[in-house]
Amino acid sequence: QKEVEQNSGPLSVPEGAIASLNCTYSDRVSQSFFWYRQYSGKSPELIMSIYSNGDKEDGRFTAQLNKASQYVSLLIRDSQPSDSATYLCAVNFYNQGGKLIFGQGTELSVKP
Amino acid sequence: ETGVTQTPRHLVMGMTNKKSLKCEQHLGHNAMYWYKQSAKKPLELMFVYSLEERVENNSVPSRFSPECPNSSHLFLHLHTLQPEDSALYLCASSQDHPIDRGVYNSPLHFGNGTRLTVT
């Protein structure tokens, strides 16, 4: 099992729809979870962090965390073509000294 | 200058060359990182410095040599690289590293990266 696993995509959604990005991780005691967005040819930028079970909303973005299921997701409401990018899930692995481990990323394409 | 800046943005080098990548952070952070990003692969952590001490070295070949002269600057010295080392090299910083304060919620702030091509 990969330490942090994401579907590589591409995930294609129409403009205005909800995009749902999923991530699973292997460390049951991980405490910190991050979503980064990376446009083609650019560096990753932090868009959300979440530390507690439940939902965390920031504008059109909602992060959802379920530690029991070792699952974190990112929902993007009212998707825009400018949201087209690769979304990276990152998890602090408590049992590896807090090492931040990234998934391979999910490519999202929002069609006008 | 704000954030994390990396130079050069692009680098083409032969296998016998020696070059260095530079990173500078203006965020007052205590930890700095080098990551390698190859096509279709997850970000690979190479080195971590916290409070100017190296705290992680993830089995990186010796042809990559990091240097952290102070908490704001990080270098990656390159020599006798191989074509498979061609990738995007990303520098990042964070306020703290878990090894120092047991803080696990410091996000990374990335520089724009250096696109390295080894010919």
Short mmCIF file of N, CA and C in Angstrom, two decimals, chain A residues 29-84:
data_model
loop_
_atom_site.label_atom_id
_atom_site.label_comp_id
_atom_site.label_asym_id
_atom_site.label_seq_id
_atom_site.Cartn_x
_atom_site.Cartn_y
_atom_site.Cartn_z
N VAL A 29 -2.06 7.22 12.90
CA VAL A 29 -1.95 8.27 13.92
C VAL A 29 -1.53 9.62 13.32
N SER A 30 -1.63 9.76 12.02
CA SER A 30 -1.31 11.05 11.40
C SER A 30 -2.24 12.13 11.93
N GLN A 31 -1.71 13.36 12.06
CA GLN A 31 -2.48 14.42 12.69
C GLN A 31 -2.75 15.61 11.79
N SER A 32 -1.93 15.78 10.74
CA SER A 32 -2.02 17.00 9.94
C SER A 32 -2.12 16.64 8.47
N PHE A 33 -3.03 17.34 7.78
CA PHE A 33 -3.35 16.99 6.40
C PHE A 33 -3.45 18.28 5.58
N PHE A 34 -2.89 18.25 4.41
CA PHE A 34 -2.81 19.45 3.60
C PHE A 34 -3.20 19.15 2.17
N TRP A 35 -3.83 20.13 1.53
CA TRP A 35 -4.09 20.08 0.09
C TRP A 35 -3.32 21.21 -0.58
N TYR A 36 -2.58 20.84 -1.62
CA TYR A 36 -1.84 21.81 -2.41
C TYR A 36 -2.37 21.77 -3.84
N ARG A 37 -2.34 22.92 -4.48
CA ARG A 37 -2.70 23.02 -5.90
C ARG A 37 -1.44 23.34 -6.68
N GLN A 38 -1.25 22.65 -7.80
CA GLN A 38 -0.07 22.89 -8.63
C GLN A 38 -0.50 23.07 -10.08
N TYR A 39 -0.35 24.29 -10.58
CA TYR A 39 -0.60 24.53 -11.99
C TYR A 39 0.59 24.01 -12.79
N SER A 40 0.32 23.68 -14.04
CA SER A 40 1.35 23.12 -14.91
C SER A 40 2.55 24.06 -14.99
N GLY A 41 3.73 23.54 -14.71
CA GLY A 41 4.96 24.33 -14.79
C GLY A 41 5.20 25.23 -13.60
N LYS A 42 4.33 25.15 -12.60
CA LYS A 42 4.47 25.99 -11.41
C LYS A 42 4.74 25.14 -10.18
N SER A 43 4.98 25.79 -9.06
CA SER A 43 5.23 25.07 -7.82
C SER A 43 3.92 24.89 -7.05
N PRO A 44 3.88 23.93 -6.12
CA PRO A 44 2.66 23.72 -5.33
C PRO A 44 2.38 24.92 -4.41
N GLU A 45 1.09 25.22 -4.25
CA GLU A 45 0.67 26.27 -3.32
C GLU A 45 -0.37 25.69 -2.38
N LEU A 46 -0.26 26.03 -1.11
CA LEU A 46 -1.18 25.51 -0.10
C LEU A 46 -2.56 26.13 -0.28
N ILE A 47 -3.60 25.29 -0.31
CA ILE A 47 -4.94 25.83 -0.37
C ILE A 47 -5.77 25.47 0.85
N MET A 48 -5.49 24.35 1.51
CA MET A 48 -6.27 23.98 2.69
C MET A 48 -5.41 23.14 3.62
N SER A 49 -5.67 23.28 4.92
CA SER A 49 -5.10 22.38 5.91
C SER A 49 -6.24 21.94 6.82
N ILE A 50 -6.14 20.74 7.36
CA ILE A 50 -7.18 20.24 8.26
C ILE A 50 -6.53 19.31 9.27
N TYR A 51 -6.97 19.41 10.53
CA TYR A 51 -6.33 18.66 11.60
C TYR A 51 -7.32 17.83 12.42
N SER A 52 -8.62 18.17 12.32
CA SER A 52 -9.64 17.48 13.12
C SER A 52 -10.66 16.82 12.22
N ASN A 53 -11.26 15.76 12.72
CA ASN A 53 -12.31 15.09 11.97
C ASN A 53 -13.44 16.06 11.63
N GLY A 54 -14.03 15.85 10.46
CA GLY A 54 -15.16 16.68 10.06
C GLY A 54 -14.82 17.50 8.83
N ASP A 55 -15.57 18.57 8.68
CA ASP A 55 -15.43 19.43 7.51
C ASP A 55 -14.79 20.76 7.88
N LYS A 56 -14.04 21.30 6.95
CA LYS A 56 -13.49 22.64 7.09
C LYS A 56 -13.70 23.37 5.77
N GLU A 57 -14.37 24.52 5.86
CA GLU A 57 -14.74 25.24 4.64
C GLU A 57 -13.95 26.52 4.51
N ASP A 58 -13.54 26.82 3.28
CA ASP A 58 -12.85 28.08 2.99
C ASP A 58 -13.26 28.50 1.59
N GLY A 59 -14.23 29.41 1.52
CA GLY A 59 -14.73 29.84 0.21
C GLY A 59 -15.36 28.68 -0.53
N ARG A 60 -14.92 28.43 -1.75
CA ARG A 60 -15.49 27.33 -2.54
C ARG A 60 -14.89 25.97 -2.20
N PHE A 61 -13.91 25.96 -1.31
CA PHE A 61 -13.21 24.72 -0.97
C PHE A 61 -13.70 24.19 0.38
N THR A 62 -13.90 22.87 0.43
CA THR A 62 -14.20 22.18 1.68
C THR A 62 -13.31 20.96 1.81
N ALA A 63 -12.57 20.89 2.90
CA ALA A 63 -11.78 19.70 3.20
C ALA A 63 -12.57 18.84 4.18
N GLN A 64 -12.53 17.54 3.98
CA GLN A 64 -13.22 16.60 4.84
C GLN A 64 -12.23 15.56 5.34
N LEU A 65 -12.24 15.31 6.64
CA LEU A 65 -11.29 14.37 7.24
C LEU A 65 -12.03 13.31 8.03
N ASN A 66 -11.66 12.06 7.82
CA ASN A 66 -12.19 10.94 8.58
C ASN A 66 -11.00 10.09 8.99
N LYS A 67 -10.53 10.30 10.21
CA LYS A 67 -9.32 9.61 10.67
C LYS A 67 -9.56 8.12 10.84
N ALA A 68 -10.77 7.74 11.23
CA ALA A 68 -11.07 6.31 11.43
C ALA A 68 -10.92 5.55 10.12
N SER A 69 -11.33 6.19 9.04
CA SER A 69 -11.23 5.56 7.72
C SER A 69 -9.94 5.92 7.00
N GLN A 70 -9.11 6.79 7.61
CA GLN A 70 -7.84 7.22 7.03
C GLN A 70 -8.07 7.81 5.64
N TYR A 71 -8.95 8.80 5.64
CA TYR A 71 -9.45 9.34 4.38
C TYR A 71 -9.59 10.84 4.52
N VAL A 72 -9.08 11.56 3.51
CA VAL A 72 -9.27 13.00 3.48
C VAL A 72 -9.67 13.38 2.06
N SER A 73 -10.59 14.33 1.95
CA SER A 73 -11.06 14.71 0.63
C SER A 73 -11.10 16.23 0.50
N LEU A 74 -11.18 16.67 -0.74
CA LEU A 74 -11.31 18.09 -1.05
C LEU A 74 -12.45 18.26 -2.03
N LEU A 75 -13.41 19.10 -1.65
CA LEU A 75 -14.52 19.41 -2.55
C LEU A 75 -14.34 20.83 -3.05
N ILE A 76 -14.54 21.00 -4.35
CA ILE A 76 -14.48 22.33 -4.95
C ILE A 76 -15.87 22.61 -5.53
N ARG A 77 -16.58 23.56 -4.94
CA ARG A 77 -17.91 23.90 -5.43
C ARG A 77 -17.81 24.93 -6.55
N ASP A 78 -18.82 24.95 -7.41
CA ASP A 78 -18.87 25.92 -8.51
C ASP A 78 -17.52 25.95 -9.23
N SER A 79 -17.08 24.80 -9.69
CA SER A 79 -15.75 24.68 -10.32
C SER A 79 -15.61 25.64 -11.49
N GLN A 80 -14.43 26.22 -11.60
CA GLN A 80 -14.11 27.17 -12.67
C GLN A 80 -12.96 26.61 -13.51
N PRO A 81 -12.88 27.01 -14.77
CA PRO A 81 -11.73 26.57 -15.58
C PRO A 81 -10.39 26.89 -14.93
N SER A 82 -10.34 27.97 -14.15
CA SER A 82 -9.09 28.34 -13.48
C SER A 82 -8.72 27.37 -12.35
N ASP A 83 -9.65 26.49 -11.99
CA ASP A 83 -9.34 25.45 -11.00
C ASP A 83 -8.60 24.27 -11.62
N SER A 84 -8.50 24.25 -12.94
CA SER A 84 -7.81 23.15 -13.63
C SER A 84 -6.34 23.15 -13.21
#
